[in-house]
Short mmCIF file of C-alpha atoms and ligand atoms in Angstrom, two decimals:
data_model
loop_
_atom_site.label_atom_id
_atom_site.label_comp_id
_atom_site.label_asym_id
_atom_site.label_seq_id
_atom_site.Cartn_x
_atom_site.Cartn_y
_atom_site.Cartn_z
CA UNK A 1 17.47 -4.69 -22.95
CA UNK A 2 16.62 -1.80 -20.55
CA UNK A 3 16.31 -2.87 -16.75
CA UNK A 4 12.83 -3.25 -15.50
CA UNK A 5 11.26 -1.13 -12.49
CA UNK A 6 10.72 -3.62 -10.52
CA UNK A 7 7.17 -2.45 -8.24
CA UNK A 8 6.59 -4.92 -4.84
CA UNK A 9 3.44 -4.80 -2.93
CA UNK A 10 3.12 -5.11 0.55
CA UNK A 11 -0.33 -6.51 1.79
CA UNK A 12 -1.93 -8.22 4.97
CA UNK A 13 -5.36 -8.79 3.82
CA UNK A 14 -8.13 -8.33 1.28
CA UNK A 15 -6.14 -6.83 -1.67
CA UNK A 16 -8.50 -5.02 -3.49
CA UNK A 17 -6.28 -2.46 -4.54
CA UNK A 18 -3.42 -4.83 -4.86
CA UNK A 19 -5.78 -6.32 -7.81
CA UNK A 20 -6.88 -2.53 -8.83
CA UNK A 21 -2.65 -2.07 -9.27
CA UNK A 22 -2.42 -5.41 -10.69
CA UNK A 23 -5.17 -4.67 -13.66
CA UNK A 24 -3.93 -1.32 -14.05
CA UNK A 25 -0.61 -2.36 -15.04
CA UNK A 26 -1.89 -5.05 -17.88
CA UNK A 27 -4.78 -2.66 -18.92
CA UNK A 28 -2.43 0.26 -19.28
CA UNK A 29 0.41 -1.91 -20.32
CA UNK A 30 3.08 -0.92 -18.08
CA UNK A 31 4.97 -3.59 -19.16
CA UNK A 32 5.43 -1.90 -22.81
CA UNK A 33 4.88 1.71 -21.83
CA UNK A 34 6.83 2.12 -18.58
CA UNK A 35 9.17 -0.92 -18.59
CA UNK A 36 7.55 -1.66 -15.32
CA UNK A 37 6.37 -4.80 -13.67
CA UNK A 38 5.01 -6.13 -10.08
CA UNK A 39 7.45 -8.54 -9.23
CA UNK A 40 6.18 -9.96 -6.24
CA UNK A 41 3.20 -9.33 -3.83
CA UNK A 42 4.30 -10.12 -0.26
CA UNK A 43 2.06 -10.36 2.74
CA UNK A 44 2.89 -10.39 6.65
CA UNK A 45 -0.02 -12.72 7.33
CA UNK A 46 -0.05 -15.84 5.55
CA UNK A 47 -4.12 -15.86 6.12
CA UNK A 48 -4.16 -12.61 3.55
CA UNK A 49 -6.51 -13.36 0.83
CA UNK A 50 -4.66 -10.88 -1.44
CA UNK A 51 -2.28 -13.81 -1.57
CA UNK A 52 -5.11 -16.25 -3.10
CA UNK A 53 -5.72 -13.15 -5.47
CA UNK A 54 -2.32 -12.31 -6.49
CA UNK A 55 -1.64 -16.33 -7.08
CA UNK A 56 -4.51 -15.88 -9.61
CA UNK A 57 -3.44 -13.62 -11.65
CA UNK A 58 0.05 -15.49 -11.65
CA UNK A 59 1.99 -12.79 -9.79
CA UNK A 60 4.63 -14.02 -7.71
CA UNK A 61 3.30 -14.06 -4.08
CA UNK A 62 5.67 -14.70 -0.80
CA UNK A 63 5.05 -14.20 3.10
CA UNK A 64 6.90 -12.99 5.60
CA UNK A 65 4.48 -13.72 9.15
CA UNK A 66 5.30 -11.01 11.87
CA UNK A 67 4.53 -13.65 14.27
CA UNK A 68 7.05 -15.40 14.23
CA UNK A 69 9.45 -13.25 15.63
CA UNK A 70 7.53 -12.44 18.47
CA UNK A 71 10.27 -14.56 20.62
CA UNK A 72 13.73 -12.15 19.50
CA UNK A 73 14.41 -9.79 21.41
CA UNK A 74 13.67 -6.66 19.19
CA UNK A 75 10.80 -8.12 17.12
CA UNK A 76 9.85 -5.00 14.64
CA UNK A 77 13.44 -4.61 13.89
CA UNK A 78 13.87 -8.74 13.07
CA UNK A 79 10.70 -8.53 11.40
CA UNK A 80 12.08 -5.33 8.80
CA UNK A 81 15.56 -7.07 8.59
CA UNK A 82 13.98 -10.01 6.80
CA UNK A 83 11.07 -8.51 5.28
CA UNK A 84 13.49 -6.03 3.76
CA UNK A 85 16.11 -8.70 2.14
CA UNK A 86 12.81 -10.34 1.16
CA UNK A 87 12.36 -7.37 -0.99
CA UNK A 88 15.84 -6.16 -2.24
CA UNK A 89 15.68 -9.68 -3.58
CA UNK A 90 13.71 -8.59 -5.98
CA UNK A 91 15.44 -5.45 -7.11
CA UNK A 92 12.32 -2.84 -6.67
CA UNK A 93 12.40 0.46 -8.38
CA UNK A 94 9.11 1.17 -6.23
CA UNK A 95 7.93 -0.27 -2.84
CA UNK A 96 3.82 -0.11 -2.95
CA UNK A 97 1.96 -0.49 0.42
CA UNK A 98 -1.50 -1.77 -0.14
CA UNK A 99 -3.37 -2.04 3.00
CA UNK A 100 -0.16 -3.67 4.37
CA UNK A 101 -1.20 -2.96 8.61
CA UNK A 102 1.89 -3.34 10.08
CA UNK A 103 3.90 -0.57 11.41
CA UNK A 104 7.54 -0.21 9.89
CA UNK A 105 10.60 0.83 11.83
CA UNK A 106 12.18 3.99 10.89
CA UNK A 107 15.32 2.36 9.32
CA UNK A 108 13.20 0.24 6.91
CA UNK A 109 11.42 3.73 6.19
CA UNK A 110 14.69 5.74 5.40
CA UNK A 111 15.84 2.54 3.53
CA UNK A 112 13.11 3.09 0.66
CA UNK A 113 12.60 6.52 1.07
CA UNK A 114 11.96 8.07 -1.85
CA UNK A 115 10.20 5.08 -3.76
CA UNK A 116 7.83 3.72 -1.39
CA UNK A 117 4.27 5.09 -1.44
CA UNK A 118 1.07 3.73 1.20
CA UNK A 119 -2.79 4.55 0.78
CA UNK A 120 -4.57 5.50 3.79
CA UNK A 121 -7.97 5.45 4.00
CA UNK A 122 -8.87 9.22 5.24
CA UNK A 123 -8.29 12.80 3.89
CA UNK A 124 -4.90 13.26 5.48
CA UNK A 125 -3.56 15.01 7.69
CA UNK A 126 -6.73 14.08 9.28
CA UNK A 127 -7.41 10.83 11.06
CA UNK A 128 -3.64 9.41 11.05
CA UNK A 129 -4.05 5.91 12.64
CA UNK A 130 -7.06 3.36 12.41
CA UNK A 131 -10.62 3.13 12.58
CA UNK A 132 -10.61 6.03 10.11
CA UNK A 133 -14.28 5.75 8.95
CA UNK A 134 -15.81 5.94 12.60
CA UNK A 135 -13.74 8.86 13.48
CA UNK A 136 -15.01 10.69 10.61
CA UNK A 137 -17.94 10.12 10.94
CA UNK A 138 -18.27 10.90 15.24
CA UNK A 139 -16.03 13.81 14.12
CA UNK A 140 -19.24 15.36 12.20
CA UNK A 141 -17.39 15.14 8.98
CA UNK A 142 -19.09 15.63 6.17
CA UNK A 143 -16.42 14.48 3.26
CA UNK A 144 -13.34 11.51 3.99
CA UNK A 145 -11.30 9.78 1.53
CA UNK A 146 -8.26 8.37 0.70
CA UNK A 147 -4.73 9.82 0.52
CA UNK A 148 -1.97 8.23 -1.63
CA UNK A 149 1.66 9.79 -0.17
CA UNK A 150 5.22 8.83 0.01
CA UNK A 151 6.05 7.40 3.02
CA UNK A 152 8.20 9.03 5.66
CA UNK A 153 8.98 8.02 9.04
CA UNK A 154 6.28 9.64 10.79
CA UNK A 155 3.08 7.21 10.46
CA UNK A 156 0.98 7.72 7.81
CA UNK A 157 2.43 11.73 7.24
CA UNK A 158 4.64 12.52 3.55
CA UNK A 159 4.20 14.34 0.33
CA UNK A 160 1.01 13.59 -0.93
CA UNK A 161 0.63 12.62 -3.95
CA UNK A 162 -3.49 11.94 -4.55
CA UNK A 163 -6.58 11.96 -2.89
CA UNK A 164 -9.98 11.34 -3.28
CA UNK A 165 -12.86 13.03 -1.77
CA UNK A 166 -16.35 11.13 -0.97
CA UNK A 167 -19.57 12.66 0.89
CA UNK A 168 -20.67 10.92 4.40
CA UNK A 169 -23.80 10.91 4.69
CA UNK A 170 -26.78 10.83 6.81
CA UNK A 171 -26.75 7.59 8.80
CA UNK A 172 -23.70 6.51 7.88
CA UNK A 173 -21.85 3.71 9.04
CA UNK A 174 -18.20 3.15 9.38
CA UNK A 175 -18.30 -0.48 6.82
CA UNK A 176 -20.24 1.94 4.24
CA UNK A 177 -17.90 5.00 4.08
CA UNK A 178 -15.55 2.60 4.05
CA UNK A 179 -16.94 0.93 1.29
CA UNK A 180 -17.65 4.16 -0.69
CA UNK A 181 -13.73 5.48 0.24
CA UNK A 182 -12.24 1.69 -1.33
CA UNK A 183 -14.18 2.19 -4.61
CA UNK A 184 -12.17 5.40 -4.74
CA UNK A 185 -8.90 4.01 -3.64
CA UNK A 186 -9.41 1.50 -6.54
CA UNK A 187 -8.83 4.54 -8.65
CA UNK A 188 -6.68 6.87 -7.40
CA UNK A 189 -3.81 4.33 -6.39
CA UNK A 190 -3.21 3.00 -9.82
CA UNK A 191 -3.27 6.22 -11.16
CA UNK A 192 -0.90 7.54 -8.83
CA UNK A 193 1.43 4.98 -9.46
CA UNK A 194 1.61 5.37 -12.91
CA UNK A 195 2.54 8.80 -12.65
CA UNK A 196 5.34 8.21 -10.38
CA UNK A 197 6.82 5.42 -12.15
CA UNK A 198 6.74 8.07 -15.48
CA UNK A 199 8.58 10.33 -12.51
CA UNK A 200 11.55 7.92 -12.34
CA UNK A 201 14.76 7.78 -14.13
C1 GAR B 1 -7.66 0.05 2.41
O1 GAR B 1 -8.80 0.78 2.75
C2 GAR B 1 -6.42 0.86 2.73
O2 GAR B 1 -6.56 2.23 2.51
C3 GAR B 1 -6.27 0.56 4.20
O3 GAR B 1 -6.58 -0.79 4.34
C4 GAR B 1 -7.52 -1.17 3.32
C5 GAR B 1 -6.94 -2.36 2.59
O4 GAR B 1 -7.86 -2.89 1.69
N1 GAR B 1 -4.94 0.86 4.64
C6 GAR B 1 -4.66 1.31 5.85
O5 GAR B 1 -5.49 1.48 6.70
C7 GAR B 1 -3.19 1.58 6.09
N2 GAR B 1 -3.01 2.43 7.21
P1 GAR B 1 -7.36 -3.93 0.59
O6 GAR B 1 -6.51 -5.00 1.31
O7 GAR B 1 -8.63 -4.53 0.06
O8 GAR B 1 -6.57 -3.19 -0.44
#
C-alpha cells in the first residue's frame, strides 16, 4: 500500500477552518483521491474549542500548552522542541496552521519549510501581525481578506498561494469584517490545500 500524506493542524482556538479542512477532505475524498489524511489536530491551549470539534468528528486531537514552559530558560525554543516531536510523531507530509497564534522560532520554521502553510486573516503583505480587521478598516481600506502562503521565517511573509478579497464597508466593525473575511477563509484554505497536496510527490 502507498504511504499516506500525513496533514497535522495546528490550532489555539475556535477551529472553523480546522472543520472547513476537516469536511473538505471527506467531501472531496482525499482519502481515495490524494492518499491524504489529517492525522492529528494539535492545539497549544488546552481551552481551544477546535479540540471539542476535532474530537467530534473523531480526528485524533493532542495538546501541547505553551504555558508550561514558561519556567525553562528559553521557553519558545522548549516549547518548538516538543511541539515539533509531537508532530514528526505523526509522520506529516504537510504541516497546516489554522489560526494556531503562537509565534514559531525560526528553527521549527526551516524544519518544515517547504510543507507548512498558515492563513492570515488580511490581504498580505498588508497588515502582518494582529488586530488585522481594525487596521484595515482605520487604514481607510476599502477591500481585506485572507492570504493562504507557505510559511517562512519572517512572520506571516512567503509564497502565496491564495487569497480572497471581501469589500469593507460603510460602518464597519472589526468582529464583522472579520466575520465576512472567515466565511472566505472557509473556502480558500481547503482549496488551497488540495492543490498543494496534488503538488507533492
Ligand atoms: C482566522 O481568522 C485565521 O485567519 C486567524 O485566526 C482565525 C482563526 O479562526 N489566524 C491568524 O490570525 C494567524 N496569524 P479559527 O480558529 O476559527 O479557524
Amino acid at each position: 500500500m502507498t504511504c499516506m500524506k500525513n496533514i497535522v493542524v495546528l490550532i489555539s482556538g475556535g477551529g472553523s477552518n480546522m472543520l472547513a479542512i476537516a469536511r473538505a477532505a471527506v467531501r472531496r475524498q482525499w482519502a481515495e483521491k490524494l492518499n491524504a489524511r489529517i492525522a492529528a489536530v494539535i492545539s497549544n491551549r488546552p481551552d481551544a474549542r477546535g479540540l471539542q470539534l476535532s474530537a467530534d468528528l473523531g480526528l485524533n486531537t493532542q495538546v501541547v500548552d505553551h504555558t508550561a514552559f514558561a519556567d525553562r530558560a528559553d521557553p519558545r525554543t522548549a516549547f518548538d522542541d516538543v511541539l515539533r516531536q509531537t508532530i514528526d510523531a505523526h509522520e506529516p507530509a504537510l504541516l497546516v496552521l489554522a489560526g494556531f497564534m503562537h509565534i514559531l522560532t525560526p528553527g521549527f520554521v526551516v524544519h518544515y519549510e517547504g510543507r507548512m502553510l498558515n492563513i492570515h486573516p488580511s490581504l498580505l503583505p498588508a497588515f502582518t501581525g494582529l488586530h488585522t480587521h481594525r487596521r484595515a478598516i482605520d487604514a481607510g481600506c476599502h477591500f481585506a481578506g485572507a492570504t493562504v502562503h507557505q510559511m517562512t521565517t519572517e512572520l506571516d511573509h512567503g509564497p502565496i498561494l491564495a487569497q480572497a478579497v471581501v469589500p469593507v464597508l460603510p460602518d464597519d466593525t472589526a468582529d464583522a469584517l472579520a466575520a465576512r473575511v472567515l466565511t472566505q477563509e472557509h473556502l480558500i484554505y481547503p482549496q488551497a490545500i488540495e492543490t498543494f497536496l496534488k503538488s507533492l510527490p
